[in-house]
C-alpha cells in the first residue's frame, strides 16, 4: 500500500536537529508540571530524530529556513501545544509517513523562538505530558493526532522509592559526566540544581548516554518506578564501561610515559657516548676485556673466553642469543678462578673457637685439628670430604660455620633435602631457556672464593627423579681424585674444587648410596647425655634466649635441677633443639610477666616449670620390679636411648609362638632364634623336652603403638623365655642388650652410649653386654659410668646363670 505524507511530515529534515552541532543544555523548568493542562482534542505532529523528549525537559530544536514560518508563529502566538514523536530511524530522503514514528510521545509547548543569523530558527520546546497516539487527521496538509494522556505520572513520582532511585541516577550521571568528554561543562551544575524528581527523571533520561530505542523504551514504560529502575540499569552499565575504559587508558598512558622516558634517556646516553667517542657496544666489549685480563685463569680458559667474545661481537644486538651470550660471559667473569682466602693456622685459636661454640664433640674437634696440623705442615693438601652423621639437633650443620671461622674461610651452606634434578648440581646446558650454572658453582660465585667451607646439608634426603639422579651427580663433586676438574654443563669449563672443604651432614647412612658413602669420611656425632645438655643449656641456650627476648641475666635464673626437669619431662631427643624451644617458651612467659608488671619467679624451680609449660609431655620408664618372665632390654631410638620391657608368658597349647607389640621383621627373627636356642639346650636348662609341645609361648613388648625393630633385644628375649619356663625371677635393676645366634653367642650392637645413659636414667645398676662392645664403653667418659656395673660375655649361658635368681 502506498504511504501518504502530511503537513510537517512532508519535509522531516526541516525539523531534525543539526547533526554537526552540539545542543546547549537548558535548565529544565518544573513550573506548572503538577498542574492540569488545557489541551485541544487534536494536536499537530512535530517529528524529532536522534532524541526523545521527556516531560519537564526544555530542549532546543533547529529547523530549516524553508519551513512555513506562519504556521509556527501561529502556534507560538496562541500558546498552543504540539505532539512530539520520535522517528524510528533516520531518514536521509524526504519520504516518510506517520507509521515511521513511535506511537507514544510527549506533549510539548513552544516556549520561545530564536532567530539565527543564517535565517534559520531554534525552537525551545518544553515537554509537558506523555501521550499515546490514537488517530491521525489531516487538515490543510498538516497532520494532527488524537491522543490519550498518561494522567497518573505525578502521583507515582511522589513515592519515596521513586525519589531515592532518581537521586541515585543523578549521582551516577554526575560521575559519568566527570569521566566522559561528551557533555558540556555546565551539565553537572544543571543536574545538581534539579529538585523535582519527575523533572529530574525526564532530564536524566533525555541526556543519558543511551540509544534512541532505549530512551523510547523508558518513555513507553507505564510505571514510573520501572522507568527509574530501567534508567538506573542503563547508567550503571555505562559507568562501569567508562571506569574500565578510564583504567585501561590510565594504564596505557603510564606504560607509554615510561617507555617514552626510557627511550629519551637511552637516546641521551647514546648521544653522550657518541660525543665521548665511545659506542655502547664498544664500551661493553671493553669492560669485558678489562675484567678478563684481571682473572687468574689458565690459558685454556682464556682461549675459551676469547672464542665466546668473538662470537658475541658477530651477533645482532637485538637478538636473544646476544643477551644469552652476554649473560654467559658475565657469569664466567664472576666465578672466582684461582681466588683463595688465606688459611689461619693457629691451632690453639681454632681449638678455642670450636670449644666456645660447641660443647663436647671431642672426636669431631680432634679430626679437624688434625686436618689443620697437616695443612700447616704441607701447605697444600686436597681437602677431605667429611660427613657428620647423627640424630637431629646435635649441631652438625652449625659445626660447619665454626670450622669456617676457625680456618678463616668463607662459609657456604647448600640444602640437599628433596633435591631430585641433576642439573641443580651439574648446571643446565645453554640451549635451555633460563639456563644457569649448578648450585655448587652458584654458591662459590656468591662467596667469591674458590676454597670455602661448603656444607652439603641433609645429604641423605636427596631423591632421584625424572631429571636424573642427584646422588650420582655428586660423585664427581665429592671425589678428591676427580673434583680438581669439575665440569659444569653451563660453563663448559673445568673448575678446581679440590681446595673446597666439603662437609656433608646426614641423620642416617642407610639411604646414602654405597658409592657416595665410600667417597666420604664418616664421623659420628652422637647425642648428648643429660649432663652435657645441662652444660649446653647453661653455657649457650639460656644466655642466647635471654638476649633475644630482651631480658636481663638476673631476671631468668635456671638452676640445674630446673634444666634437668625440662630435659626429662618436656624433651625427648638426642640433640638440644627441643630444649632450646622449651627454654624460649619459659623466657617468653617471663617477658610477658615483666611487661604486664605482674609478679614472677626470677629463679625458676621445677614446680614453676609445670605452671609455664603445662603437664609433662614425656615420662621415662623406670626399672620394673623383679618377676618371672619379665626382662629389661636396652634400645636405641632417634631421640636417644631408652629401656624396653620384654614380657613372656606360657599357656596350654601345641607349642605355638605368638609375638605382639608392633615388632619388625628382625625382632621377630630374634624371638624365633631365642625359642629355638632354648629347645636345643633344654637339658642344660633342666627343662623336659615334652614341655615345648604342650605350652604356647607368647612374647609381648609394651607400647604396642610404637614400631620396634632391630636385634638388640635378642638377649632379653632369651632371658624372658627361660624365666617363664623355669619360673625363676630376673634379678632386679638388671638390663641387657645384644644380638644372639642359634649356637648361643652374644653379638655386639650399636648405640651403646645412648643405651647406657638410658639405663642409668631408669635406675638400673647392672648391664650385660657383648664382649665386643667393650671398645664402645671405653669412649664414654668415666663420669657417666659411675654407679653402673657392666658385665661382658659372649655366651648366653653365662648371662642366664647370673641374671636368674
Coordinates of C-alpha atoms in Angstrom, one line a residue, residues 273-779:
X273 CA 78.7 8.3 24.4
X274 CA 79.0 9.4 20.8
X275 CA 80.3 12.7 22.0
X276 CA 82.9 10.9 24.1
X277 CA 83.9 8.8 21.2
X278 CA 82.6 5.5 22.5
X279 CA 79.8 3.4 21.0
X280 CA 77.7 1.5 23.6
X281 CA 78.8 -1.9 22.3
X282 CA 82.4 -0.9 22.2
X283 CA 82.2 0.2 25.8
X284 CA 80.6 -3.2 26.7
X285 CA 83.3 -5.2 25.0
X286 CA 86.0 -3.0 26.6
X287 CA 84.6 -3.7 30.1
X288 CA 84.5 -7.4 29.4
X289 CA 88.0 -7.4 28.1
X290 CA 89.4 -5.4 31.1
X291 CA 87.7 -7.8 33.6
X292 CA 89.1 -10.8 31.7
X293 CA 92.7 -9.5 32.0
X294 CA 92.3 -9.4 35.8
X295 CA 91.2 -13.0 36.1
X296 CA 93.7 -15.7 37.3
X297 CA 92.8 -18.4 34.9
X298 CA 94.6 -20.8 32.7
X299 CA 95.5 -20.4 29.0
X300 CA 92.8 -22.9 28.1
X301 CA 90.1 -20.9 30.0
X302 CA 91.3 -17.7 28.4
X303 CA 91.2 -19.3 25.0
X304 CA 87.6 -20.4 25.5
X305 CA 86.6 -16.9 26.8
X306 CA 88.2 -15.2 23.7
X307 CA 86.3 -17.5 21.4
X308 CA 83.0 -16.6 23.1
X309 CA 83.8 -12.9 22.9
X310 CA 84.4 -13.2 19.1
X311 CA 81.0 -14.9 18.8
X312 CA 79.4 -12.1 20.8
X313 CA 80.8 -9.4 18.5
X314 CA 79.2 -11.1 15.5
X315 CA 75.7 -11.3 17.0
X316 CA 72.9 -8.8 16.4
X317 CA 72.4 -6.5 19.4
X318 CA 68.6 -7.1 19.4
X319 CA 68.7 -10.9 19.2
X320 CA 68.0 -13.2 22.1
X321 CA 71.3 -15.0 21.5
X322 CA 73.2 -11.8 22.1
X323 CA 71.6 -11.4 25.6
X324 CA 72.3 -15.1 26.5
X325 CA 75.9 -14.9 25.3
X326 CA 76.4 -11.7 27.3
X327 CA 75.0 -13.2 30.5
X328 CA 77.2 -16.2 30.0
X329 CA 80.4 -14.1 29.7
X330 CA 79.5 -12.1 32.8
X331 CA 78.9 -15.4 34.7
X332 CA 82.3 -16.7 33.7
X333 CA 83.9 -13.5 34.9
X334 CA 82.1 -13.7 38.2
X335 CA 83.4 -17.1 39.0
X336 CA 86.4 -16.9 41.4
X337 CA 89.0 -18.7 39.3
X338 CA 92.0 -19.5 41.5
X339 CA 91.0 -16.9 44.1
X340 CA 91.7 -18.3 47.5
X341 CA 91.4 -17.0 51.0
X342 CA 94.4 -17.3 53.3
X343 CA 94.0 -20.1 55.9
X344 CA 94.6 -19.4 59.5
X345 CA 97.0 -22.0 61.0
X346 CA 96.7 -21.1 64.7
X347 CA 95.6 -24.4 66.2
X348 CA 95.2 -23.0 69.7
X349 CA 92.8 -20.4 68.5
X350 CA 91.0 -22.9 66.3
X351 CA 90.6 -25.2 69.3
X352 CA 89.3 -22.3 71.4
X353 CA 86.7 -21.3 68.7
X354 CA 85.4 -24.9 68.5
X355 CA 85.2 -25.2 72.3
X356 CA 83.4 -21.9 72.6
X357 CA 80.7 -22.6 70.1
X358 CA 80.2 -26.4 70.6
X359 CA 80.2 -28.4 73.8
X360 CA 81.6 -31.9 73.7
X361 CA 82.1 -33.5 70.3
X362 CA 85.7 -34.2 71.1
X363 CA 86.1 -36.7 68.3
X364 CA 85.0 -34.2 65.7
X365 CA 87.2 -31.4 67.0
X366 CA 90.2 -33.7 67.1
X367 CA 89.7 -34.7 63.5
X368 CA 89.5 -31.0 62.4
X369 CA 92.6 -30.1 64.4
X370 CA 94.5 -33.0 62.7
X371 CA 93.5 -31.6 59.3
X372 CA 94.7 -28.1 60.2
X373 CA 98.0 -29.5 61.5
X374 CA 98.7 -31.4 58.3
X375 CA 97.7 -28.5 56.2
X376 CA 100.1 -26.2 58.1
X377 CA 103.0 -28.7 57.6
X378 CA 102.3 -29.5 53.9
X379 CA 101.0 -26.0 52.9
X380 CA 99.0 -27.7 50.1
X381 CA 96.6 -30.5 50.6
X382 CA 93.5 -31.8 49.0
X383 CA 90.6 -31.1 51.3
X384 CA 88.9 -34.2 52.8
X385 CA 85.2 -34.9 52.4
X386 CA 83.8 -35.2 55.9
X387 CA 80.3 -36.5 56.6
X388 CA 78.8 -35.8 60.0
X389 CA 76.1 -38.3 60.8
X390 CA 73.9 -38.3 63.8
X391 CA 70.4 -37.5 65.2
X392 CA 68.8 -34.1 64.6
X393 CA 69.7 -31.2 66.8
X394 CA 73.2 -32.2 67.8
X395 CA 75.0 -29.4 66.0
X396 CA 76.1 -31.0 62.7
X397 CA 75.3 -28.0 60.5
X398 CA 76.5 -25.3 62.9
X399 CA 79.8 -27.2 63.1
X400 CA 80.5 -26.1 59.5
X401 CA 80.2 -22.4 60.4
X402 CA 82.6 -22.9 63.4
X403 CA 85.1 -24.7 61.1
X404 CA 85.0 -21.8 58.6
X405 CA 85.6 -19.3 61.4
X406 CA 88.5 -21.4 62.8
X407 CA 90.1 -21.7 59.3
X408 CA 89.3 -18.0 58.3
X409 CA 87.4 -19.3 55.3
X410 CA 84.2 -18.2 53.6
X411 CA 81.1 -20.3 54.6
X412 CA 78.5 -21.8 52.2
X413 CA 75.5 -23.9 53.1
X414 CA 73.5 -25.8 50.5
X415 CA 70.4 -27.8 51.5
X416 CA 70.1 -31.0 49.5
X417 CA 66.8 -32.1 51.1
X418 CA 64.3 -33.1 48.4
X419 CA 66.7 -32.3 45.5
X420 CA 66.0 -34.5 42.5
X421 CA 67.3 -32.7 39.5
X422 CA 70.8 -33.5 38.3
X423 CA 71.1 -30.0 36.7
X424 CA 71.0 -28.5 40.1
X425 CA 74.5 -29.9 40.6
X426 CA 76.0 -30.0 37.1
X427 CA 74.2 -27.0 35.7
X428 CA 71.9 -26.6 32.7
X429 CA 73.1 -26.6 29.1
X430 CA 72.9 -23.2 27.5
X431 CA 70.4 -24.4 24.9
X432 CA 67.7 -24.3 27.6
X433 CA 65.7 -21.2 28.4
X434 CA 66.7 -19.8 31.7
X435 CA 69.9 -21.9 31.8
X436 CA 72.3 -21.2 34.7
X437 CA 75.3 -22.9 36.4
X438 CA 74.7 -25.6 39.0
X439 CA 74.2 -24.7 42.6
X440 CA 77.8 -25.7 43.5
X441 CA 79.3 -23.0 41.3
X442 CA 76.5 -20.6 42.1
X443 CA 77.3 -20.6 45.8
X444 CA 81.1 -20.4 45.1
X445 CA 80.4 -17.5 42.8
X446 CA 78.3 -15.8 45.6
X447 CA 81.0 -16.0 48.2
X448 CA 83.8 -15.1 45.8
X449 CA 86.3 -17.7 47.0
X450 CA 87.5 -21.0 45.5
X451 CA 88.2 -22.6 48.9
X452 CA 85.2 -22.1 51.2
X453 CA 83.9 -24.4 53.8
X454 CA 80.9 -25.9 51.8
X455 CA 78.2 -27.6 53.9
X456 CA 76.1 -30.1 52.0
X457 CA 73.2 -30.3 54.4
X458 CA 70.8 -33.3 54.6
X459 CA 72.7 -35.4 52.0
X460 CA 70.7 -38.5 53.0
X461 CA 67.4 -36.8 51.9
X462 CA 68.2 -36.4 48.2
X463 CA 66.0 -38.2 45.7
X464 CA 66.1 -39.5 42.1
X465 CA 63.5 -38.0 39.7
X466 CA 62.8 -37.8 36.0
X467 CA 65.7 -35.4 35.6
X468 CA 68.4 -37.7 36.7
X469 CA 69.9 -39.0 39.9
X470 CA 71.3 -36.2 42.1
X471 CA 73.4 -38.5 44.3
X472 CA 75.2 -39.8 41.2
X473 CA 75.9 -36.3 40.1
X474 CA 77.6 -35.6 43.4
X475 CA 80.1 -38.5 42.9
X476 CA 82.4 -36.2 40.9
X477 CA 82.0 -33.3 43.3
X478 CA 82.9 -35.4 46.4
X479 CA 85.7 -37.4 45.0
X480 CA 89.1 -35.9 45.9
X481 CA 90.7 -37.6 43.0
X482 CA 88.3 -36.1 40.4
X483 CA 86.9 -32.8 41.7
X484 CA 90.0 -30.9 40.7
X485 CA 88.4 -30.8 37.2
X486 CA 84.7 -30.5 37.9
X487 CA 82.8 -29.9 34.7
X488 CA 79.7 -27.7 34.7
X489 CA 77.3 -28.0 31.8
X490 CA 76.7 -24.3 31.6
X491 CA 80.2 -23.1 31.9
X492 CA 81.6 -25.8 29.6
X493 CA 84.9 -25.4 31.5
X494 CA 86.6 -27.3 34.3
X495 CA 86.7 -25.8 37.7
X496 CA 89.0 -26.9 40.6
X497 CA 87.0 -28.0 43.7
X498 CA 89.9 -29.8 45.3
X499 CA 90.6 -26.9 47.7
X500 CA 86.9 -26.7 48.9
X501 CA 86.4 -28.3 52.3
X502 CA 83.1 -30.2 51.8
X503 CA 81.2 -31.2 54.9
X504 CA 78.1 -33.3 54.5
X505 CA 75.5 -33.9 57.2
X506 CA 73.1 -36.8 57.4
X507 CA 70.8 -38.3 60.0
X508 CA 71.3 -41.8 58.8
X509 CA 73.7 -43.6 56.3
X510 CA 71.2 -46.2 55.2
X511 CA 69.7 -44.0 52.4
X512 CA 73.1 -42.9 51.0
X513 CA 74.3 -44.9 48.1
X514 CA 77.4 -47.1 48.8
X515 CA 79.4 -45.3 46.0
X516 CA 78.8 -41.9 47.5
X517 CA 79.4 -43.1 51.1
X518 CA 82.7 -44.5 50.0
X519 CA 83.9 -41.1 49.0
X520 CA 83.3 -39.5 52.4
X521 CA 85.0 -39.9 55.7
X522 CA 82.2 -40.7 58.2
X523 CA 82.3 -39.1 61.6
X524 CA 79.6 -40.0 64.0
X525 CA 78.2 -37.1 66.1
X526 CA 76.4 -38.9 69.0
X527 CA 73.7 -37.4 71.0
X528 CA 74.2 -35.6 74.3
X529 CA 73.7 -37.1 77.7
X530 CA 71.8 -35.2 80.3
X531 CA 74.9 -33.7 81.9
X532 CA 76.0 -32.4 78.6
X533 CA 72.6 -31.0 77.8
X534 CA 72.6 -29.2 81.1
X535 CA 76.0 -27.7 80.4
X536 CA 74.9 -26.7 76.9
X537 CA 71.8 -25.0 78.2
X538 CA 73.7 -23.1 80.9
X539 CA 76.5 -22.0 78.5
X540 CA 74.8 -21.4 75.2
X541 CA 71.0 -21.8 75.1
X542 CA 69.8 -19.8 78.2
X543 CA 72.1 -16.7 77.5
X544 CA 71.0 -16.7 73.9
X545 CA 67.3 -16.8 74.6
X546 CA 67.6 -14.2 77.4
X547 CA 69.4 -11.9 75.0
X548 CA 67.0 -12.5 72.1
X549 CA 63.9 -11.7 74.3
X550 CA 65.3 -8.6 75.8
X551 CA 65.6 -9.8 79.4
X552 CA 68.5 -9.3 81.9
X553 CA 70.5 -12.2 83.2
X554 CA 69.2 -11.9 86.7
X555 CA 65.5 -11.9 85.5
X556 CA 65.7 -15.5 84.4
X557 CA 67.7 -17.9 86.6
X558 CA 67.7 -21.6 85.7
X559 CA 69.1 -23.9 88.4
X560 CA 70.5 -27.2 87.4
X561 CA 67.5 -29.2 88.7
X562 CA 65.2 -27.0 86.7
X563 CA 67.0 -27.6 83.5
X564 CA 67.1 -31.3 84.3
X565 CA 63.3 -31.2 84.8
X566 CA 62.8 -29.6 81.4
X567 CA 65.1 -32.2 79.7
X568 CA 63.4 -35.2 81.4
X569 CA 59.8 -34.2 81.1
X570 CA 59.5 -31.8 78.1
X571 CA 62.0 -33.1 75.6
X572 CA 62.9 -36.5 74.1
X573 CA 65.7 -36.1 71.7
X574 CA 69.4 -36.7 71.2
X575 CA 70.2 -33.1 70.4
X576 CA 69.1 -29.9 72.1
X577 CA 66.7 -28.3 69.6
X578 CA 63.5 -29.1 71.6
X579 CA 65.3 -28.0 74.7
X580 CA 66.1 -24.7 73.1
X581 CA 62.4 -24.2 72.2
X582 CA 61.3 -25.1 75.7
X583 CA 63.7 -22.6 77.2
X584 CA 62.4 -20.0 74.7
X585 CA 58.8 -20.7 75.9
X586 CA 59.8 -20.1 79.5
X587 CA 61.7 -16.9 78.7
X588 CA 58.7 -15.6 76.7
X589 CA 56.4 -16.3 79.6
X590 CA 58.7 -14.2 81.9
X591 CA 58.9 -11.4 79.3
X592 CA 55.1 -11.2 79.3
X593 CA 55.1 -11.0 83.1
X594 CA 57.6 -8.2 83.1
X595 CA 55.8 -6.1 80.5
X596 CA 52.4 -6.5 82.3
X597 CA 54.1 -5.8 85.6
X598 CA 53.0 -9.0 87.2
X599 CA 54.8 -11.0 89.9
X600 CA 57.1 -13.7 88.6
X601 CA 59.8 -16.0 89.8
X602 CA 63.3 -14.8 88.8
X603 CA 64.7 -18.1 90.0
X604 CA 62.8 -20.9 88.4
X605 CA 62.2 -24.2 90.1
X606 CA 60.8 -27.5 88.8
X607 CA 57.4 -26.8 90.2
X608 CA 57.3 -23.5 88.3
X609 CA 58.1 -25.2 85.0
X610 CA 54.8 -27.2 85.2
X611 CA 52.8 -23.9 85.5
X612 CA 54.5 -22.5 82.4
X613 CA 54.9 -25.4 80.1
X614 CA 51.9 -27.4 81.3
X615 CA 51.8 -31.1 82.2
X616 CA 54.9 -33.2 81.5
X617 CA 55.0 -34.5 77.9
X618 CA 57.3 -37.4 78.5
X619 CA 57.7 -39.8 81.4
X620 CA 60.8 -42.1 81.2
X621 CA 60.3 -45.7 82.0
X622 CA 61.7 -46.8 85.4
X623 CA 63.1 -50.2 86.2
X624 CA 60.3 -52.7 86.9
X625 CA 60.0 -55.0 89.9
X626 CA 61.6 -58.4 89.5
X627 CA 59.2 -61.0 88.2
X628 CA 59.3 -64.3 86.3
X629 CA 59.0 -63.9 82.5
X630 CA 60.0 -60.2 82.5
X631 CA 63.3 -58.9 81.3
X632 CA 64.6 -55.4 80.6
X633 CA 66.3 -54.6 77.2
X634 CA 68.1 -51.5 76.2
X635 CA 67.1 -49.9 72.9
X636 CA 68.3 -47.1 70.6
X637 CA 66.0 -44.5 69.1
X638 CA 66.5 -41.4 67.1
X639 CA 65.7 -39.4 70.2
X640 CA 68.4 -41.2 72.2
X641 CA 68.5 -44.4 74.3
X642 CA 65.6 -46.0 76.2
X643 CA 64.7 -49.1 78.1
X644 CA 62.3 -51.7 76.8
X645 CA 60.5 -54.4 78.7
X646 CA 60.1 -57.9 77.2
X647 CA 57.3 -60.0 78.6
X648 CA 56.9 -63.8 78.2
X649 CA 54.0 -66.0 79.3
X650 CA 53.1 -69.6 78.8
X651 CA 49.7 -71.2 78.2
X652 CA 48.3 -74.7 77.4
X653 CA 48.6 -75.5 73.7
X654 CA 50.7 -77.1 71.0
X655 CA 53.8 -75.0 71.3
X656 CA 52.8 -72.0 69.1
X657 CA 54.9 -68.9 69.4
X658 CA 52.9 -65.6 69.4
X659 CA 54.6 -62.2 69.0
X660 CA 52.9 -58.9 69.8
X661 CA 53.9 -55.3 70.3
X662 CA 54.3 -53.9 66.7
X663 CA 57.6 -55.8 66.1
X664 CA 59.7 -55.6 63.0
X665 CA 61.0 -58.5 60.9
X666 CA 64.4 -58.6 62.6
X667 CA 62.9 -58.5 66.0
X668 CA 60.6 -61.4 65.2
X669 CA 63.5 -63.4 63.9
X670 CA 65.3 -62.8 67.3
X671 CA 62.3 -64.2 69.1
X672 CA 62.3 -67.4 66.9
X673 CA 66.1 -67.8 67.4
X674 CA 65.6 -67.4 71.2
X675 CA 63.0 -70.1 71.3
X676 CA 65.0 -72.5 69.1
X677 CA 68.1 -72.0 71.4
X678 CA 66.0 -72.9 74.5
X679 CA 64.7 -76.0 72.8
X680 CA 68.2 -77.0 71.7
X681 CA 69.7 -76.6 75.1
X682 CA 66.7 -77.7 77.3
X683 CA 68.9 -80.3 79.0
X684 CA 71.4 -77.7 80.3
X685 CA 68.5 -75.6 81.4
X686 CA 66.9 -78.6 83.2
X687 CA 63.7 -78.4 81.1
X688 CA 61.9 -81.5 79.9
X689 CA 61.7 -81.8 76.2
X690 CA 58.0 -82.6 76.1
X691 CA 57.1 -79.2 77.7
X692 CA 57.6 -77.4 74.4
X693 CA 54.8 -79.3 72.7
X694 CA 52.3 -78.7 75.4
X695 CA 52.6 -75.0 76.1
X696 CA 52.2 -72.0 73.8
X697 CA 54.7 -69.1 74.2
X698 CA 53.6 -65.5 74.0
X699 CA 56.2 -62.7 73.7
X700 CA 55.0 -59.1 74.1
X701 CA 56.8 -55.8 74.1
X702 CA 54.8 -53.0 75.6
X703 CA 54.0 -49.7 73.9
X704 CA 52.3 -51.6 71.0
X705 CA 51.6 -48.4 69.0
X706 CA 55.3 -47.7 68.6
X707 CA 57.1 -49.7 65.8
X708 CA 60.1 -51.6 67.1
X709 CA 62.8 -53.4 65.2
X710 CA 66.5 -54.5 65.5
X711 CA 68.5 -57.4 67.0
X712 CA 69.3 -55.6 70.3
X713 CA 66.5 -57.3 72.3
X714 CA 67.5 -60.8 71.3
X715 CA 69.4 -61.5 74.6
X716 CA 66.5 -60.1 76.7
X717 CA 64.0 -62.4 74.8
X718 CA 66.1 -65.5 75.8
X719 CA 66.2 -64.4 79.4
X720 CA 62.4 -63.7 79.5
X721 CA 61.5 -67.1 78.0
X722 CA 63.9 -69.1 80.2
X723 CA 62.5 -67.2 83.2
X724 CA 59.0 -68.1 82.2
X725 CA 59.8 -71.8 81.6
X726 CA 61.8 -72.2 84.9
X727 CA 59.7 -69.8 87.0
X728 CA 62.9 -68.1 88.2
X729 CA 62.7 -64.3 88.5
X730 CA 65.2 -62.0 86.8
X731 CA 67.4 -60.0 89.2
X732 CA 66.2 -56.5 89.9
X733 CA 67.7 -53.4 88.3
X734 CA 69.3 -55.5 85.6
X735 CA 69.2 -54.8 81.9
X736 CA 70.9 -56.3 78.8
X737 CA 71.5 -55.7 75.1
X738 CA 72.9 -57.9 72.4
X739 CA 72.2 -60.0 69.3
X740 CA 72.0 -63.8 69.7
X741 CA 72.8 -66.8 67.5
X742 CA 71.4 -70.3 67.4
X743 CA 74.7 -71.5 69.0
X744 CA 74.2 -69.3 72.0
X745 CA 76.7 -66.5 71.1
X746 CA 76.1 -62.9 72.1
X747 CA 77.0 -60.4 69.3
X748 CA 77.7 -56.7 69.6
X749 CA 75.1 -54.0 68.8
X750 CA 75.3 -50.2 68.3
X751 CA 74.2 -47.2 70.3
X752 CA 75.9 -48.3 73.4
X753 CA 76.5 -44.8 74.8
X754 CA 72.8 -43.9 74.5
X755 CA 71.7 -47.2 75.9
X756 CA 73.9 -47.0 79.0
X757 CA 72.7 -43.5 79.7
X758 CA 69.1 -44.6 79.4
X759 CA 69.7 -47.4 81.8
X760 CA 71.3 -45.1 84.3
X761 CA 68.4 -42.7 84.0
X762 CA 65.9 -45.5 84.7
X763 CA 67.7 -46.6 87.9
X764 CA 69.4 -49.7 86.5
X765 CA 72.7 -50.8 88.2
X766 CA 73.7 -54.0 86.3
X767 CA 74.1 -54.1 82.5
X768 CA 75.1 -57.2 80.4
X769 CA 76.8 -56.5 77.1
X770 CA 78.7 -58.4 74.4
X771 CA 82.5 -58.5 74.9
X772 CA 82.9 -56.8 71.5
X773 CA 81.1 -53.7 72.9
X774 CA 83.9 -53.1 75.4
X775 CA 85.6 -50.7 72.9
X776 CA 82.4 -48.6 72.7
X777 CA 82.3 -48.3 76.5
X778 CA 85.9 -47.1 76.6
X779 CA 84.9 -44.0 74.6

